[in-house]
Amino acid sequence: MVLFLIAVIVALLGIIVYLNIEFYKEKKRFRAKIEAMQHVIREITNKQLGQQGKLRLSDELNQSLRSSQHALSQDIFGLNYALFDMLKNNRGEE
């Protein structure tokens, strides 16, 4: 009977050691997965920051183009008005 109890105790100790080793292996695999995900998150964040910079430059360029287009439209309108005024004056002289 004592031998049977010793065998059960040894078996249970073996199971505890095995489960402990498996726990540490799983913990190591989990850390590796977390590090890989953190690396991916860092890459995505860096790409996002770069794209935000490009987007900001694009918005600034669009604003600049709108301002330039507005000024150019006003200049063209003024030139057309001056041209019609000159044509009117030339017809009046003839």
Coordinates of C-alpha atoms in Angstrom, one line a residue:
M1 CA 0.0 0.0 0.0
V2 CA 2.8 2.4 0.8
L3 CA 4.5 1.7 -2.5
F4 CA 1.2 2.5 -4.3
L5 CA 1.0 5.8 -2.4
I6 CA 4.6 6.7 -3.2
A7 CA 4.0 5.8 -6.9
V8 CA 0.9 8.1 -6.9
I9 CA 2.9 10.9 -5.2
V10 CA 5.8 10.5 -7.7
A11 CA 3.3 10.5 -10.6
L12 CA 1.6 13.7 -9.3
L13 CA 5.0 15.4 -8.8
G14 CA 5.9 14.4 -12.4
I15 CA 2.6 15.9 -13.7
I16 CA 3.2 19.1 -11.7
V17 CA 6.7 19.4 -13.1
Y18 CA 5.4 18.7 -16.7
L19 CA 2.7 21.3 -16.4
N20 CA 5.1 23.8 -15.0
I21 CA 7.5 23.3 -17.9
E22 CA 4.6 23.6 -20.4
F23 CA 3.4 26.8 -18.6
Y24 CA 6.8 28.4 -19.1
K25 CA 7.0 27.3 -22.7
E26 CA 3.5 28.7 -23.4
K27 CA 4.5 31.9 -21.6
K28 CA 7.6 32.2 -23.8
R29 CA 5.5 31.7 -27.0
F30 CA 3.0 34.3 -25.8
R31 CA 5.8 36.8 -25.3
A32 CA 7.1 36.2 -28.8
K33 CA 3.6 36.7 -30.2
I34 CA 3.2 39.9 -28.2
E35 CA 6.5 41.3 -29.4
A36 CA 5.6 40.4 -33.0
M37 CA 2.3 42.3 -32.7
Q38 CA 4.0 45.3 -31.1
H39 CA 6.4 45.4 -34.0
V40 CA 3.5 45.4 -36.4
I41 CA 1.7 48.1 -34.5
R42 CA 4.9 50.2 -34.5
E43 CA 5.2 49.8 -38.3
I44 CA 1.6 50.7 -38.8
T45 CA 1.9 53.7 -36.5
N46 CA 5.0 54.9 -38.4
K47 CA 3.2 54.5 -41.8
Q48 CA 0.1 56.3 -40.4
L49 CA 2.3 59.2 -39.2
G50 CA 3.9 59.4 -42.6
Q51 CA 0.5 59.4 -44.4
Q52 CA -0.8 62.1 -42.0
G53 CA 2.2 64.3 -43.0
K54 CA 1.5 63.7 -46.7
L55 CA -2.2 64.4 -46.1
R56 CA -1.3 67.6 -44.4
L57 CA 0.9 68.7 -47.3
S58 CA -1.8 67.7 -49.7
D59 CA -4.3 69.9 -47.9
E60 CA -1.9 72.8 -47.8
L61 CA -1.2 72.4 -51.5
N62 CA -5.0 72.3 -52.2
Q63 CA -5.5 75.4 -50.2
S64 CA -2.6 77.1 -52.0
L65 CA -4.0 76.1 -55.4
R66 CA -7.5 77.4 -54.5
S67 CA -6.0 80.7 -53.4
S68 CA -4.0 80.9 -56.6
Q69 CA -6.9 79.9 -58.7
H70 CA -9.1 82.6 -57.1
A71 CA -6.5 85.3 -57.6
L72 CA -5.9 84.2 -61.2
S73 CA -9.7 84.2 -61.9
Q74 CA -9.9 87.8 -60.5
D75 CA -6.9 88.8 -62.6
I76 CA -8.5 87.3 -65.8
F77 CA -11.8 89.0 -65.0
G78 CA -10.0 92.3 -64.6
L79 CA -8.1 91.8 -67.8
N80 CA -11.3 90.9 -69.7
Y81 CA -13.0 94.0 -68.3
A82 CA -10.0 96.2 -69.3
L83 CA -10.0 94.6 -72.8
F84 CA -13.7 95.3 -73.3
D85 CA -13.2 98.8 -72.0
M86 CA -10.3 99.3 -74.5
L87 CA -12.4 97.8 -77.3
K88 CA -15.3 100.1 -76.4
N89 CA -13.0 103.1 -76.4
N90 CA -11.5 102.2 -79.8
R91 CA -14.9 101.8 -81.3
G92 CA -15.9 105.2 -79.9
E93 CA -12.8 106.8 -81.6
E94 CA -13.6 105.4 -85.0

